[in-house]
Short mmCIF file of C-alpha atoms in Angstrom, two decimals:
data_model
loop_
_atom_site.label_atom_id
_atom_site.label_comp_id
_atom_site.label_asym_id
_atom_site.label_seq_id
_atom_site.Cartn_x
_atom_site.Cartn_y
_atom_site.Cartn_z
CA MET F 1 -0.34 -0.22 0.15
CA ARG F 2 1.43 3.65 -0.67
CA ILE F 3 0.75 6.43 1.25
CA PRO F 4 -0.73 9.51 -0.57
CA VAL F 5 1.43 12.55 -0.36
CA LEU F 6 0.63 15.98 -0.63
CA ASP F 7 2.94 19.52 -0.87
CA THR F 8 2.49 22.64 1.43
CA ASN F 9 0.03 23.98 -0.92
CA LYS F 10 -1.98 20.23 -0.36
CA THR F 11 -1.11 19.35 -4.27
CA PRO F 12 -1.48 16.04 -5.21
CA LEU F 13 1.54 14.80 -5.61
CA MET F 14 3.08 10.77 -5.95
CA PRO F 15 2.36 8.30 -3.70
CA THR F 16 5.12 6.45 -1.36
CA THR F 17 6.24 3.90 0.86
CA PRO F 18 4.94 3.51 4.20
CA THR F 19 8.64 3.79 5.08
CA ARG F 20 9.68 6.29 3.39
CA ALA F 21 6.21 8.60 4.94
CA ARG F 22 7.65 6.56 8.45
CA LEU F 23 10.77 8.37 8.21
CA LEU F 24 9.95 12.14 6.88
CA LEU F 25 7.35 12.50 9.29
CA LYS F 26 10.31 11.33 12.28
CA GLN F 27 12.93 13.78 10.56
CA GLY F 28 9.91 16.89 11.10
CA LYS F 29 9.45 17.00 7.20
CA ALA F 30 5.77 15.96 6.89
CA ARG F 31 2.85 16.17 9.43
CA PRO F 32 -0.12 13.75 9.32
CA TYR F 33 -3.27 14.07 7.36
CA TRP F 34 -6.61 12.52 6.80
CA ASN F 35 -9.09 13.02 4.54
CA LYS F 36 -12.81 12.21 4.34
CA LEU F 37 -12.01 9.05 2.98
CA GLY F 38 -10.33 7.87 6.52
CA ILE F 39 -7.16 7.19 4.63
CA PHE F 40 -3.88 8.76 5.98
CA CYS F 41 -2.04 10.57 3.78
CA ILE F 42 1.05 12.91 4.86
CA ILE F 43 1.76 16.89 4.35
CA LEU F 44 5.34 17.91 3.23
CA THR F 45 6.72 20.99 5.61
CA TYR F 46 9.42 21.77 2.46
CA GLN F 47 8.95 23.06 -0.70
CA VAL F 48 9.11 19.92 -3.90
CA ASN F 49 9.20 20.21 -7.47
CA PRO F 50 6.19 17.42 -8.58
CA ASP F 51 7.30 14.60 -11.17
CA ASN F 52 3.61 13.00 -11.44
CA GLN F 53 3.07 9.83 -13.30
CA PRO F 54 0.40 8.78 -15.13
CA LEU F 55 -2.29 6.64 -12.63
CA VAL F 56 -5.71 5.25 -13.14
CA ILE F 57 -8.50 4.53 -11.30
CA GLY F 58 -10.48 1.80 -11.66
CA ILE F 59 -14.56 1.82 -11.11
CA ASP F 60 -16.52 -1.49 -11.08
CA PRO F 61 -20.28 -0.70 -10.52
CA GLY F 62 -22.80 -2.50 -8.45
CA SER F 63 -25.86 -2.71 -7.20
CA SER F 64 -24.34 -3.55 -3.67
CA PHE F 65 -20.90 -3.25 -3.35
CA GLU F 66 -18.04 -1.64 -5.62
CA GLY F 67 -14.57 -2.35 -6.18
CA TRP F 68 -11.97 0.50 -6.75
CA SER F 69 -8.30 0.51 -7.71
CA ILE F 70 -5.48 3.20 -8.45
CA VAL F 71 -2.88 1.63 -11.20
CA GLY F 72 0.23 3.17 -11.89
CA THR F 73 2.65 1.61 -15.04
CA GLN F 74 3.78 -0.75 -12.40
CA GLU F 75 2.61 -0.25 -9.07
CA THR F 76 -0.89 -0.86 -7.28
CA VAL F 77 -1.31 2.68 -5.49
CA LEU F 78 -4.71 1.39 -3.60
CA ASN F 79 -7.71 -0.75 -3.82
CA GLY F 80 -10.95 -0.06 -2.30
CA MET F 81 -14.65 -1.24 -1.53
CA SER F 82 -17.68 0.54 -1.30
CA GLU F 83 -20.98 -0.03 0.01
CA THR F 84 -23.88 2.00 -2.02
CA PRO F 85 -26.41 4.12 0.22
CA LYS F 86 -29.53 2.07 0.36
CA HIS F 87 -31.77 4.44 2.21
CA VAL F 88 -32.48 6.79 -0.04
CA GLU F 89 -35.99 5.23 -1.33
CA LYS F 90 -37.51 4.87 1.93
CA ALA F 91 -35.83 8.15 3.40
CA VAL F 92 -38.08 9.83 0.58
CA GLU F 93 -41.03 7.34 1.31
CA THR F 94 -40.67 8.48 5.12
CA ARG F 95 -40.73 12.18 4.01
CA ARG F 96 -44.03 11.70 1.83
CA THR F 97 -45.91 10.02 4.78
CA MET F 98 -44.72 12.51 7.53
CA ARG F 99 -46.07 15.52 5.42
CA ARG F 100 -49.11 14.29 4.31
CA SER F 101 -49.90 13.62 8.33
CA ARG F 102 -48.94 17.13 8.90
CA ARG F 103 -51.19 18.39 6.12
CA TYR F 104 -53.73 16.44 7.59
CA ARG F 105 -53.52 17.49 11.30
CA HIS F 106 -54.15 21.10 10.08
CA CYS F 107 -56.93 22.52 8.44
CA TRP F 108 -55.41 25.27 6.34
CA ARG F 109 -54.37 24.29 2.79
CA ARG F 110 -50.55 25.82 1.20
CA PRO F 111 -51.55 26.98 -2.19
CA ALA F 112 -50.11 24.55 -4.89
CA ARG F 113 -46.49 26.29 -5.96
CA PHE F 114 -46.67 24.89 -9.83
CA ARG F 115 -43.38 26.54 -10.32
CA ASN F 116 -41.74 24.58 -8.08
CA ARG F 117 -42.16 21.00 -9.72
CA LEU F 118 -39.64 19.33 -12.16
CA LYS F 119 -41.96 19.57 -14.93
CA ASN F 120 -40.33 20.18 -18.46
CA ARG F 121 -37.08 19.36 -16.15
CA SER F 122 -34.05 16.69 -16.56
CA SER F 123 -34.33 15.36 -13.70
CA ILE F 124 -33.03 12.05 -11.75
CA PRO F 125 -34.79 9.93 -9.01
CA PRO F 126 -33.43 10.57 -5.54
CA SER F 127 -32.11 6.59 -4.99
CA THR F 128 -30.54 6.37 -8.89
CA ARG F 129 -28.44 9.95 -7.83
CA ALA F 130 -27.68 9.13 -4.60
CA ARG F 131 -25.86 6.04 -5.84
CA TRP F 132 -24.07 7.91 -8.53
CA ASN F 133 -23.19 10.66 -6.48
CA ALA F 134 -21.58 8.37 -3.73
CA LYS F 135 -19.09 7.39 -6.73
CA LEU F 136 -18.70 11.31 -7.97
CA ARG F 137 -17.52 11.94 -4.51
CA ILE F 138 -15.25 9.33 -3.67
CA VAL F 139 -13.03 10.25 -6.86
CA THR F 140 -13.29 13.79 -5.74
CA GLN F 141 -11.63 12.90 -2.75
CA LEU F 142 -9.42 10.49 -4.06
CA GLN F 143 -8.25 13.16 -6.91
CA LYS F 144 -7.82 15.98 -4.09
CA ILE F 145 -4.87 13.43 -2.64
CA ILE F 146 -3.98 11.43 -5.22
CA PRO F 147 -2.87 12.58 -8.82
CA LEU F 148 -5.22 11.31 -11.10
CA THR F 149 -5.11 10.92 -14.98
CA ASP F 150 -7.55 8.56 -16.09
CA VAL F 151 -10.92 6.78 -15.44
CA ALA F 152 -11.81 3.43 -16.20
CA VAL F 153 -14.87 2.28 -15.69
CA GLU F 154 -17.41 -0.88 -16.65
CA ASP F 155 -20.01 0.39 -18.19
CA ILE F 156 -22.97 -1.26 -17.13
CA ALA F 157 -26.69 -1.55 -19.01
CA ALA F 158 -30.23 -2.83 -18.10
CA VAL F 159 -33.00 -3.40 -19.93
CA THR F 160 -35.96 -2.47 -18.72
CA LYS F 161 -38.23 -2.56 -21.77
CA LYS F 162 -38.38 -5.14 -24.47
CA ASN F 163 -37.75 -4.04 -27.71
CA CYS F 164 -38.14 -0.24 -26.94
CA LYS F 165 -34.40 1.02 -27.43
CA GLN F 166 -35.71 4.30 -26.93
CA TRP F 167 -36.15 3.86 -23.19
CA ASN F 168 -33.41 1.77 -22.57
CA SER F 169 -31.31 4.13 -23.70
CA ASN F 170 -33.33 7.79 -22.60
CA PHE F 171 -35.64 6.83 -19.38
CA SER F 172 -34.32 4.13 -17.81
CA PRO F 173 -33.11 5.19 -14.36
CA LEU F 174 -29.79 3.61 -14.80
CA GLU F 175 -28.78 4.97 -18.02
CA VAL F 176 -29.96 8.39 -17.49
CA GLY F 177 -27.89 7.97 -13.75
CA LYS F 178 -24.38 6.75 -15.61
CA GLN F 179 -24.69 9.12 -18.10
CA TRP F 180 -24.54 11.89 -15.89
CA PHE F 181 -21.92 10.32 -14.00
CA TYR F 182 -20.02 10.41 -17.12
CA ARG F 183 -20.28 14.10 -17.97
CA THR F 184 -19.22 14.83 -14.75
CA ILE F 185 -16.29 12.61 -14.52
CA ARG F 186 -15.00 14.41 -18.01
CA SER F 187 -15.61 17.76 -16.37
CA LEU F 188 -12.84 16.97 -13.87
CA ASN F 189 -10.18 16.95 -16.20
CA LEU F 190 -9.98 12.99 -16.18
CA ASP F 191 -10.22 10.63 -19.46
CA LEU F 192 -12.54 8.33 -19.43
CA HIS F 193 -12.24 4.92 -20.09
CA LEU F 194 -15.67 2.08 -20.66
CA ARG F 195 -15.53 -1.17 -20.68
CA THR F 196 -18.30 -3.51 -20.85
CA GLY F 197 -18.82 -6.64 -18.71
CA TYR F 198 -17.05 -9.57 -21.26
CA GLU F 199 -14.55 -7.35 -21.77
CA THR F 200 -13.84 -7.24 -18.28
CA LYS F 201 -14.14 -11.03 -17.95
CA ASP F 202 -11.54 -10.90 -20.91
CA LEU F 203 -9.38 -8.78 -19.22
CA ARG F 204 -9.07 -11.31 -16.42
CA ASP F 205 -8.72 -14.06 -17.55
CA ARG F 206 -5.67 -12.35 -19.96
CA PHE F 207 -4.47 -11.21 -16.20
CA ASN F 208 -4.88 -14.54 -14.82
CA LEU F 209 -6.44 -13.38 -12.57
CA ARG F 210 -10.61 -14.84 -10.51
CA LYS F 211 -12.89 -13.35 -9.29
CA THR F 212 -14.91 -14.88 -5.99
CA SER F 213 -18.49 -16.01 -6.09
CA GLN F 214 -18.75 -14.37 -2.67
CA LYS F 215 -19.83 -10.47 -3.32
CA LYS F 216 -19.55 -9.45 0.40
CA LYS F 217 -16.40 -10.87 1.28
CA PRO F 218 -13.86 -7.96 1.95
CA VAL F 219 -11.35 -9.14 -0.19
CA PHE F 220 -9.60 -7.84 -2.97
CA SER F 221 -10.84 -10.57 -5.55
CA SER F 222 -14.65 -9.68 -4.68
CA HIS F 223 -14.56 -6.45 -6.80
CA ALA F 224 -11.76 -4.89 -6.73
CA VAL F 225 -10.52 -7.13 -9.39
CA ASP F 226 -12.07 -6.15 -11.92
CA ALA F 227 -11.46 -2.34 -11.09
CA TRP F 228 -8.11 -3.59 -11.28
CA VAL F 229 -8.33 -5.17 -14.27
CA MET F 230 -9.54 -2.17 -16.17
CA ALA F 231 -7.16 0.35 -14.91
CA ALA F 232 -3.94 -2.14 -15.65
CA ASP F 233 -5.45 -2.46 -19.15
CA VAL F 234 -4.83 1.09 -19.31
CA SER F 235 -2.11 1.88 -17.34
CA GLY F 236 0.17 -0.89 -18.64
CA ALA F 237 0.72 -2.75 -15.27
CA LYS F 238 1.57 -6.23 -15.33
CA GLN F 239 -0.07 -8.01 -12.22
CA PRO F 240 -1.19 -5.92 -8.61
CA THR F 241 1.72 -5.38 -6.40
CA GLU F 242 -0.92 -4.88 -3.72
CA ARG F 243 -4.03 -7.20 -2.45
CA GLY F 244 -5.12 -5.25 0.62
CA LEU F 245 -8.21 -2.72 0.35
CA PHE F 246 -10.00 -0.19 2.22
CA TYR F 247 -13.60 -1.10 3.30
CA TRP F 248 -15.57 2.62 2.88
CA THR F 249 -19.00 2.28 4.46
CA PRO F 250 -20.86 5.79 3.98
CA ILE F 251 -22.18 7.55 7.36
CA ARG F 252 -26.05 8.11 7.43
CA PHE F 253 -26.77 11.62 9.23
CA HIS F 254 -30.51 12.00 9.98
CA ARG F 255 -30.97 15.26 7.98
CA ARG F 256 -32.81 17.85 10.00
CA GLN F 257 -37.03 17.50 10.49
CA LEU F 258 -39.82 19.25 11.77
CA HIS F 259 -40.14 16.85 14.62
CA ARG F 260 -40.27 13.31 15.31
CA LEU F 261 -42.07 10.58 13.67
CA GLN F 262 -43.73 10.02 16.88
CA PRO F 263 -44.77 12.63 19.64
CA GLU F 264 -43.67 11.62 23.23
CA THR F 265 -46.06 11.96 26.55
CA GLY F 266 -48.13 14.79 26.25
CA GLY F 267 -48.22 14.53 22.40
CA ILE F 268 -45.45 17.10 22.45
CA ARG F 269 -43.53 16.25 19.55
CA LYS F 270 -39.38 17.30 19.42
CA PRO F 271 -37.12 18.42 16.93
CA TYR F 272 -34.87 15.50 15.61
CA GLY F 273 -32.11 15.61 13.40
CA GLY F 274 -29.52 18.14 12.07
CA THR F 275 -25.99 18.34 11.31
CA ILE F 276 -24.59 20.64 13.74
CA SER F 277 -23.62 19.01 17.49
CA LEU F 278 -22.62 21.74 19.93
CA ASN F 279 -21.41 24.11 16.91
CA LEU F 280 -19.56 21.19 15.58
CA ILE F 281 -20.12 19.04 12.72
CA ARG F 282 -21.17 15.85 12.55
CA GLY F 283 -18.94 13.14 11.13
CA THR F 284 -15.74 15.32 12.71
CA LEU F 285 -13.06 12.87 13.67
CA VAL F 286 -11.62 13.52 16.85
CA ASN F 287 -9.30 11.88 19.23
CA HIS F 288 -10.69 11.34 22.45
CA PHE F 289 -8.48 10.73 25.83
CA LYS F 290 -10.40 8.06 26.83
CA HIS F 291 -12.17 6.42 23.97
CA GLY F 292 -9.16 7.38 21.18
CA LEU F 293 -10.47 7.84 17.40
CA SER F 294 -13.41 8.52 17.12
CA TYR F 295 -16.59 10.22 15.14
CA ILE F 296 -19.00 12.99 16.69
CA GLY F 297 -22.53 11.44 15.78
CA GLY F 298 -24.97 13.80 17.94
CA SER F 299 -24.94 15.66 21.47
CA ILE F 300 -27.34 15.06 24.07
CA LYS F 301 -27.56 17.84 27.35
CA GLU F 302 -24.58 19.80 25.95
CA ARG F 303 -22.13 16.32 25.85
CA LEU F 304 -21.29 14.62 22.34
CA SER F 305 -22.34 11.37 21.29
CA LEU F 306 -19.15 9.42 19.60
CA HIS F 307 -19.03 6.71 17.57
CA HIS F 308 -16.31 4.39 16.88
CA PHE F 309 -14.78 5.91 13.42
CA ARG F 310 -14.34 1.94 12.29
CA THR F 311 -17.51 -0.14 13.60
CA GLY F 312 -20.05 3.30 13.92
CA LYS F 313 -20.76 1.54 17.09
CA ARG F 314 -21.72 4.21 19.60
CA LEU F 315 -19.43 4.63 22.17
CA THR F 316 -20.10 7.22 24.93
CA GLN F 317 -23.06 9.72 25.24
CA SER F 318 -21.24 12.12 27.39
CA ALA F 319 -18.38 13.18 25.99
CA LYS F 320 -17.14 16.61 26.71
CA PRO F 321 -15.80 19.42 24.02
CA THR F 322 -12.96 20.42 25.86
CA ASP F 323 -11.67 16.28 25.69
CA CYS F 324 -11.57 15.92 22.05
CA THR F 325 -8.89 16.99 19.79
CA ILE F 326 -10.34 18.21 16.29
CA LEU F 327 -8.38 16.65 13.37
CA THR F 328 -10.77 16.45 10.67
CA ARG F 329 -14.29 15.80 9.20
CA ILE F 330 -14.87 12.25 7.53
CA ALA F 331 -17.92 10.78 5.39
CA TRP F 332 -16.97 6.98 5.46
CA ARG F 333 -16.21 4.77 7.75
CA THR F 334 -12.79 2.97 7.25
CA THR F 335 -11.37 -0.01 7.18
CA HIS F 336 -8.30 -1.90 6.02
CA TYR F 337 -8.04 -5.09 5.23
CA THR F 338 -4.33 -6.77 4.63
CA ASP F 339 -3.45 -9.41 1.88
CA THR F 340 -4.66 -12.64 3.85
CA ARG F 341 -2.07 -14.62 1.62
CA GLN F 342 0.97 -11.67 2.36
CA SER F 343 0.20 -11.87 6.33
CA ALA F 344 0.55 -15.54 6.50
CA PHE F 345 3.77 -15.52 4.19
CA LEU F 346 5.13 -13.18 6.73
CA SER F 347 3.71 -15.20 10.16
CA ARG F 348 5.37 -17.86 8.41
CA LEU F 349 8.64 -16.44 8.34
CA LYS F 350 8.42 -14.79 11.36
CA SER F 351 7.96 -18.36 12.46
#
């Protein structure tokens, strides 16, 4: 695994090895930094001339899990696996039910605001936009710490109606979402390369790599292998030099609502949700003197609620803001899985 490097202006440079990054930190020539993906980076404290090489990021889209891989001409910089957001459709339905119940409880009716409608406007369904926007946010976060030049994506296609090409190409939510994603990728000054499903299969055979049938397993061969072969086909790499991966789970923040779904004693409906807790943004990564690395998930009675930055498990609800050292803001829970084969080989050498 390579460590991303930023210069004094936070411009991404070529990633370095963990040994060299540790040496730079020890000598005081760099300082630590975490981005929103929870990836550890270093920021140099002295001026350098950038000498960047082509780096290609491969993306393997999926309905539940997605694969990521950043590959250079020889080295594998990073592998990743992420979960797709699935709560949007149910959240939109809940919001609609709450709105209807509020209107039913009150006698007044607001006038229809036709100008607010999306009539004759291009739009993407909320659940579709959330899935493709999650991919885009990961790409932009990686682009901030790694000098990416190209993007290789598996061009997925879903037939929704038989013998109706116009519907499949213009009205399918999947087609509309991916075309929006492709346009946005090109606007980021990145060269886009598309590969079909059978081309990805041929690339796996060419590189002599296998894909496991256990899609939920956080290993290189589940989803990242497809992302790697597509990126390596563009960059020219011969074999993966890194099989460990980052596992990203998006942190869900409950947006501000008018009140809770169910009233409490006395028929009182308290306000619920929000993204600010005691003047701190929820999702801020902090270092607590007792609970260590954790992120802010909420507040109650002038105390912070801290959650484990990997599992999301709540650690405490009574943390004082003065006991927390603010590091950065994260939007994903991150876990790094090392290559099991490499770990077993190293353990045999030590024994």
